[in-house]
Amino acid sequence: MKDVRIIEVKRSVFASNEERADLLRQELKKKGIFLLNLMSSPGSGKTTTLVRTIEALKNTCRIGVMEADIDSDVDARTIAEQGVLSIQLHTGGMCHLDAEMTRQGLQELEKENSGQTGPVDLAILENVGNLVCPAEFDTGACKNTMILSVPEGDDKPLKYPLMFSVCDVVLINKIDVLPYFDFDMERCIQNIHKRNPQAKVIPICARTGEGVDDFAAWLTDEMRAWKEEEKSHA
Amino acid sequence: MHELGIVFSIIRDVEEVAKENRIDKVDGVRLRVGEVSTVIPYYLEDCWNWAVDRTDILKGAALHIDTVPAVTFCGGCQKTYPTVTYGKICPHCGSEDTWLQQGDECVIQEIEVSE
Ligand SMILES: Nc1nc2c(ncn2[C@@H]2O[C@H](COP(=O)(O)OP(=O)(O)OP(=O)(O)O)[C@@H](O)[C@H]2O)c(=O)[nH]1
Ligand SMILES: [Mg+2]
Ligand SMILES: [Zn+2]
């Protein structure tokens, strides 16, 4: 019989993702790339919101988008039509992205960008459509944003507390259809703040662009603050 | 699938440990998986068997899973209770001031190597 040697590891799977995420954040800081992680359930309006956000920001910063579609490049094409850098991440049916997959995506984005005048200042990750798993894995992003759309209901912050507690901003999308649903905006905001008192809530209509400027302004402020922080550390 | 991503990250970690210890063949990996870790052992094993055969170091390696029960501590009465049965509200005193003490972990405990 063979002798078996045991090697103690005691490494937390979640903690090791967090370490990788922190490392990635440091690298991004050195490169001056602000990474935004955008999460929501399928169809709540991530791609439409991105298109609007790109319209608002593309003259002030260089944007690159990573699309985590499970099995198509529909979203990546939609974004590319906006005239910004866009790649599709190969998630292989995964329900979330972790820091390592995000790093690989950023490398692809850099490859795609080679020959251009400079690196992107803003990289946006459209995460896999899912309210549970993406919330559990730090991608290495500087800020997290999630979209809740009106038809999903105002009780979602109670049902998916983790997602709402990891987000810096919650966009409430599809406010144009408010008259047709029993969605209570006040109650929704209360529910969000119960889980995360710091969360900024911005109601938007990605279809018409209403409210997207507020989000773009928030993003611009955050990027500026992050760059300042970078200088003060240097 | 959630578990597939976790399996890939376990494989990455084990490969690192193997490298540090100059090992080129790992026979088994022992995990501690909490009841409320969001990791489902049955799916994990499925993904494991699929994924390890695509690596050199871990080809055919066994996966052993030790389940860790989830326990919640109550700030109201200072007692503990099983999370899965009672959830967020303390069955002893009805308080909602409760937090998870254990059971959300997913830890690579040890690896087995034959000499
Ligand atoms: N009425 C209305 N429809 C919207 C709005 N925003 C997006 N939609 C529609 O909602 C559908 C889904 O939008 P997407 O932007 O593709 O959503 P997504 O979150 O990127 O979807 P997945 O990538 O498939 O998860 C599309 O038919 C959009 O036209 C809005 O503000 N109001
Ligand atoms: Mg989309
Ligand atoms: Zn109690």
XYZ file of C-alpha atoms and ligand atoms in Angstrom:
383
model
C 0.000 0.000 0.000
C 1.098 3.503 -0.761
C 1.761 5.889 2.069
C -0.319 8.991 2.006
C 1.118 12.290 3.097
C -1.266 15.000 4.231
C -0.453 18.635 3.684
C -2.475 21.109 5.703
C -3.745 23.999 3.632
C -6.596 25.678 5.581
C -7.212 28.227 2.868
C -10.643 29.736 2.514
C -11.950 29.632 -1.020
C -13.850 32.877 -0.531
C -10.919 34.566 1.222
C -8.563 33.622 -1.573
C -10.904 35.270 -4.076
C -10.933 38.345 -1.849
C -7.125 38.411 -1.822
C -7.032 38.179 -5.594
C -9.637 40.924 -5.800
C -7.590 43.226 -3.543
C -4.497 42.572 -5.630
C -6.382 43.346 -8.799
C -7.653 46.599 -7.263
C -4.056 47.611 -6.465
C -2.911 46.806 -10.006
C -5.801 48.778 -11.476
C -4.865 51.704 -9.283
C -1.321 51.664 -10.661
C -2.652 51.583 -14.191
C -5.266 54.238 -13.506
C -8.164 52.054 -14.641
C -11.392 52.511 -12.679
C -13.389 49.275 -12.705
C -17.161 49.332 -12.231
C -19.056 46.092 -11.645
C -22.655 46.208 -12.888
C -25.039 43.547 -11.613
C -28.749 42.745 -11.902
C -31.165 39.979 -12.776
C -31.517 39.089 -16.464
C -33.307 41.700 -18.525
C -33.472 44.490 -15.966
C -31.682 46.830 -18.348
C -27.910 46.536 -17.862
C -27.010 46.844 -21.539
C -29.530 49.623 -22.227
C -28.251 51.555 -19.207
C -24.667 51.054 -20.352
C -25.471 52.437 -23.789
C -26.969 55.555 -22.168
C -24.074 55.918 -19.754
C -21.572 55.631 -22.596
C -23.455 58.370 -24.496
C -23.086 60.589 -21.448
C -19.417 59.881 -20.767
C -17.660 58.923 -23.957
C -16.374 62.430 -24.656
C -14.817 62.788 -21.228
C -13.180 59.391 -20.722
C -12.005 56.290 -22.534
C -14.372 53.440 -21.814
C -13.992 49.683 -22.195
C -16.791 47.217 -21.530
C -16.606 43.522 -20.656
C -19.785 41.597 -21.342
C -20.401 38.356 -19.469
C -23.020 36.841 -21.706
C -23.347 33.138 -21.211
C -23.501 32.084 -24.808
C -23.780 34.972 -27.226
C -22.120 38.192 -28.220
C -25.348 40.171 -28.598
C -24.526 42.626 -25.802
C -20.869 42.977 -26.781
C -21.987 43.978 -30.299
C -24.551 46.448 -29.003
C -21.823 48.120 -26.983
C -19.293 48.049 -29.832
C -21.843 49.959 -31.929
C -21.476 52.809 -29.463
C -17.911 53.211 -30.663
C -16.271 52.048 -27.448
C -14.017 49.118 -26.772
C -15.957 45.980 -25.989
C -15.180 42.319 -25.413
C -17.206 39.263 -24.544
C -16.056 37.235 -21.561
C -16.286 33.515 -21.913
C -18.089 32.464 -18.787
C -18.784 28.903 -19.883
C -22.185 28.862 -18.239
C -20.939 30.199 -14.923
C -23.368 32.069 -12.683
C -20.884 34.679 -11.496
C -17.484 36.168 -12.260
C -14.651 36.034 -9.765
C -11.527 38.163 -9.531
C -9.427 35.824 -11.673
C -11.941 35.785 -14.524
C -12.183 39.566 -14.300
C -8.405 39.881 -14.527
C -8.406 37.730 -17.645
C -11.156 39.895 -19.120
C -9.138 43.032 -18.438
C -6.145 41.480 -20.178
C -8.265 40.791 -23.240
C -9.538 44.337 -23.099
C -5.941 45.595 -23.033
C -5.053 43.408 -26.006
C -8.053 44.713 -27.888
C -6.920 48.212 -27.037
C -3.301 47.822 -28.154
C -2.240 50.339 -30.737
C -4.628 52.924 -29.321
C -3.528 56.208 -27.833
C -3.774 55.187 -24.202
C -5.318 52.771 -21.771
C -8.983 53.027 -20.849
C -9.841 55.127 -17.765
C -13.096 53.373 -17.117
C -13.676 49.637 -17.460
C -17.209 48.395 -16.919
C -18.067 44.789 -16.243
C -21.596 43.681 -17.137
C -21.793 40.743 -14.738
C -23.888 37.605 -15.276
C -27.626 38.261 -14.855
C -28.261 36.887 -11.364
C -29.075 38.466 -7.981
C -27.418 35.825 -5.816
C -24.038 34.505 -6.905
C -22.348 37.672 -8.252
C -22.923 39.332 -4.869
C -20.768 36.704 -3.181
C -17.670 37.153 -5.320
C -15.597 40.307 -5.185
C -14.483 40.989 -8.762
C -11.824 43.523 -7.813
C -14.034 46.411 -8.886
C -13.606 49.875 -7.376
C -17.384 50.312 -7.112
C -20.430 48.080 -7.427
C -23.697 49.098 -9.024
C -26.868 47.073 -9.337
C -30.021 47.643 -11.289
C -33.451 46.749 -10.001
C -36.209 47.216 -12.546
C -39.756 48.149 -11.628
C -41.428 44.926 -12.876
C -39.264 42.874 -10.486
C -40.999 44.380 -7.454
C -40.066 46.582 -4.478
C -39.521 43.597 -2.164
C -36.314 42.418 -3.863
C -34.005 44.124 -1.322
C -35.621 41.945 1.346
C -35.305 38.761 -0.679
C -31.759 39.292 -1.942
C -30.178 41.236 0.947
C -26.558 40.449 0.115
C -26.760 41.922 -3.384
C -28.168 45.164 -2.012
C -25.640 45.324 0.798
C -22.583 45.090 -1.494
C -23.749 47.879 -3.814
C -22.646 51.500 -3.721
C -25.428 52.538 -6.067
C -28.804 51.015 -6.823
C -30.392 52.160 -10.067
C -34.132 51.670 -10.175
C -34.818 51.236 -13.857
C -37.916 51.282 -16.068
C -39.659 54.014 -14.099
C -41.711 54.671 -17.258
C -43.788 51.585 -16.446
C -44.468 52.563 -12.801
C -48.179 53.223 -13.560
C -48.681 49.601 -14.549
C -47.142 47.954 -11.504
C -47.805 48.063 -7.764
C -44.167 49.067 -7.235
C -43.924 51.525 -4.330
C -40.812 53.701 -4.764
C -40.805 54.935 -1.148
C -41.099 51.430 0.224
C -38.403 50.179 -2.114
C -35.949 52.857 -1.002
C -36.737 52.045 2.631
C -36.118 48.367 1.957
C -32.785 49.152 0.315
C -31.682 51.380 3.198
C -32.672 48.730 5.718
C -30.016 46.497 4.117
C -27.541 49.199 3.237
C -27.971 52.694 4.735
C -25.081 54.050 2.589
C -26.497 52.972 -0.761
C -27.258 55.769 -3.185
C -30.524 55.185 -5.014
C -31.137 56.696 -8.464
C -34.427 56.118 -10.314
C -33.849 55.986 -14.066
C -35.491 55.172 -17.352
C -32.805 53.688 -19.566
C -35.220 53.653 -22.498
C -35.488 57.454 -22.598
C -32.301 58.277 -20.711
C -34.099 59.981 -17.816
C -31.980 59.996 -14.655
C -28.920 58.535 -16.391
C -27.124 61.895 -16.106
C -27.328 61.601 -12.320
C -25.668 58.227 -12.533
C -23.017 59.541 -14.940
C -22.360 62.435 -12.534
C -21.970 60.038 -9.622
C -19.560 57.907 -11.647
C -17.524 60.956 -12.689
C -17.256 62.107 -9.063
C -16.210 58.653 -7.901
C -13.568 58.380 -10.598
C -12.211 61.792 -9.704
C -12.097 60.968 -5.985
C -10.346 57.692 -6.752
C -7.728 59.453 -8.880
C -7.134 62.030 -6.123
C -6.689 59.249 -3.593
C -4.143 57.745 -5.950
C -2.141 60.961 -5.991
C -2.205 61.398 -2.234
C -0.859 57.862 -1.816
C 1.920 58.323 -4.342
C -22.888 27.301 -12.508
C -21.769 28.537 -9.107
C -19.944 25.353 -8.173
C -17.892 25.289 -11.345
C -16.389 28.675 -10.561
C -15.592 27.480 -7.058
C -13.995 24.294 -8.366
C -11.772 26.317 -10.702
C -10.672 28.498 -7.845
C -9.959 25.467 -5.617
C -7.891 23.941 -8.417
C -5.916 27.188 -8.755
C -5.214 27.230 -5.015
C -4.224 23.563 -4.874
C -1.923 24.003 -7.857
C -0.223 26.867 -6.036
C 0.217 24.824 -2.873
C 1.525 21.864 -4.885
C 4.076 24.098 -6.590
C 5.258 25.548 -3.276
C 5.725 22.010 -1.954
C 7.291 20.687 -5.174
C 4.543 18.125 -5.663
C 3.468 17.064 -9.115
C 0.588 14.740 -8.249
C -2.226 15.307 -5.766
C -4.422 12.312 -4.857
C -7.128 13.979 -2.844
C -8.428 17.248 -1.440
C -10.388 17.678 1.771
C -12.814 20.589 2.034
C -14.845 22.016 4.876
C -18.134 23.280 3.518
C -20.612 25.220 5.646
C -24.316 24.434 5.481
C -25.091 27.993 4.401
C -21.989 28.572 2.283
C -24.149 28.540 -0.900
C -22.019 25.622 -2.088
C -23.962 22.450 -2.808
C -21.737 19.389 -2.248
C -23.518 17.261 -4.844
C -22.948 19.814 -7.606
C -19.456 20.477 -6.358
C -18.541 16.804 -6.809
C -19.963 16.774 -10.306
C -17.989 19.815 -11.348
C -14.921 18.490 -9.566
C -14.899 15.214 -11.491
C -15.291 17.047 -14.742
C -12.685 19.720 -14.041
C -9.836 17.770 -12.401
C -9.473 15.455 -15.375
C -8.553 18.505 -17.390
C -5.527 19.242 -15.188
C -2.159 17.512 -14.838
C -1.604 17.692 -11.094
C -5.122 16.752 -10.029
C -6.153 14.192 -12.633
C -8.401 11.621 -10.922
C -8.026 13.278 -7.500
C -10.705 12.487 -4.913
C -12.773 15.182 -3.234
C -13.720 14.716 0.432
C -16.269 17.108 1.886
C -16.802 17.662 5.618
C -19.999 19.563 6.295
C -19.945 22.314 8.911
C -23.307 22.964 10.603
C -24.545 26.559 10.530
C -24.889 28.150 13.966
C -26.321 31.575 14.745
C -25.535 33.591 17.868
C -28.180 35.805 19.450
C -27.137 39.183 20.853
C -30.449 39.388 22.726
C -30.046 36.319 24.951
C -26.447 35.281 24.216
C -27.511 31.792 23.169
C -26.881 29.947 19.936
C -29.252 28.035 17.676
C -29.201 26.098 14.387
C -29.464 28.588 11.530
C -31.055 26.306 8.984
C -34.043 25.522 11.220
C -34.747 28.993 12.628
C -33.229 31.563 10.254
C -32.754 35.141 11.360
C -35.070 35.223 14.395
C -33.889 33.712 17.693
C -36.118 30.791 18.810
C -35.175 31.400 22.475
C -36.144 35.059 22.818
C -37.498 36.284 19.467
C -34.712 38.808 18.948
C -33.590 39.771 15.427
C -30.214 40.939 16.690
C -28.518 37.740 15.564
C -25.474 36.866 13.508
C -23.965 33.822 11.940
C -21.207 32.236 14.003
C -20.187 29.468 11.610
C -21.470 27.709 8.542
C -20.713 30.065 5.654
C -17.197 28.799 5.068
C -15.696 26.886 2.199
C -12.152 25.959 3.187
C -9.502 23.818 1.539
C -8.501 21.883 4.640
C -5.762 19.600 3.374
C -4.418 17.812 0.351
C -3.356 14.171 0.122
C -0.226 13.119 -1.673
C 1.054 9.550 -2.002
C 4.740 9.093 -1.322
N -39.969 50.132 -20.623
C -38.668 50.060 -20.466
N -37.989 49.039 -20.994
C -36.647 49.010 -20.813
C -35.954 50.007 -20.084
N -34.647 49.677 -20.056
C -34.516 48.532 -20.736
N -35.734 48.123 -21.215
C -36.009 46.931 -22.011
O -35.769 45.772 -21.228
C -35.255 44.718 -22.050
C -33.958 44.199 -21.467
O -32.975 45.213 -21.487
P -31.414 44.926 -21.525
O -30.723 46.236 -21.483
O -31.084 43.997 -22.637
O -31.244 44.164 -20.155
P -29.976 43.371 -19.592
O -30.020 43.495 -18.123
O -28.743 43.818 -20.280
O -30.341 41.886 -20.034
P -29.409 40.586 -20.008
O -28.037 41.005 -20.475
O -30.082 39.653 -20.957
O -29.416 40.110 -18.601
C -35.088 45.293 -23.428
O -36.216 44.937 -24.205
C -35.050 46.791 -23.181
O -35.510 47.540 -24.276
C -36.733 51.098 -19.539
O -36.216 52.004 -18.902
N -38.074 51.053 -19.743
Mg -27.281 42.674 -21.267
Zn -32.208 35.157 21.687
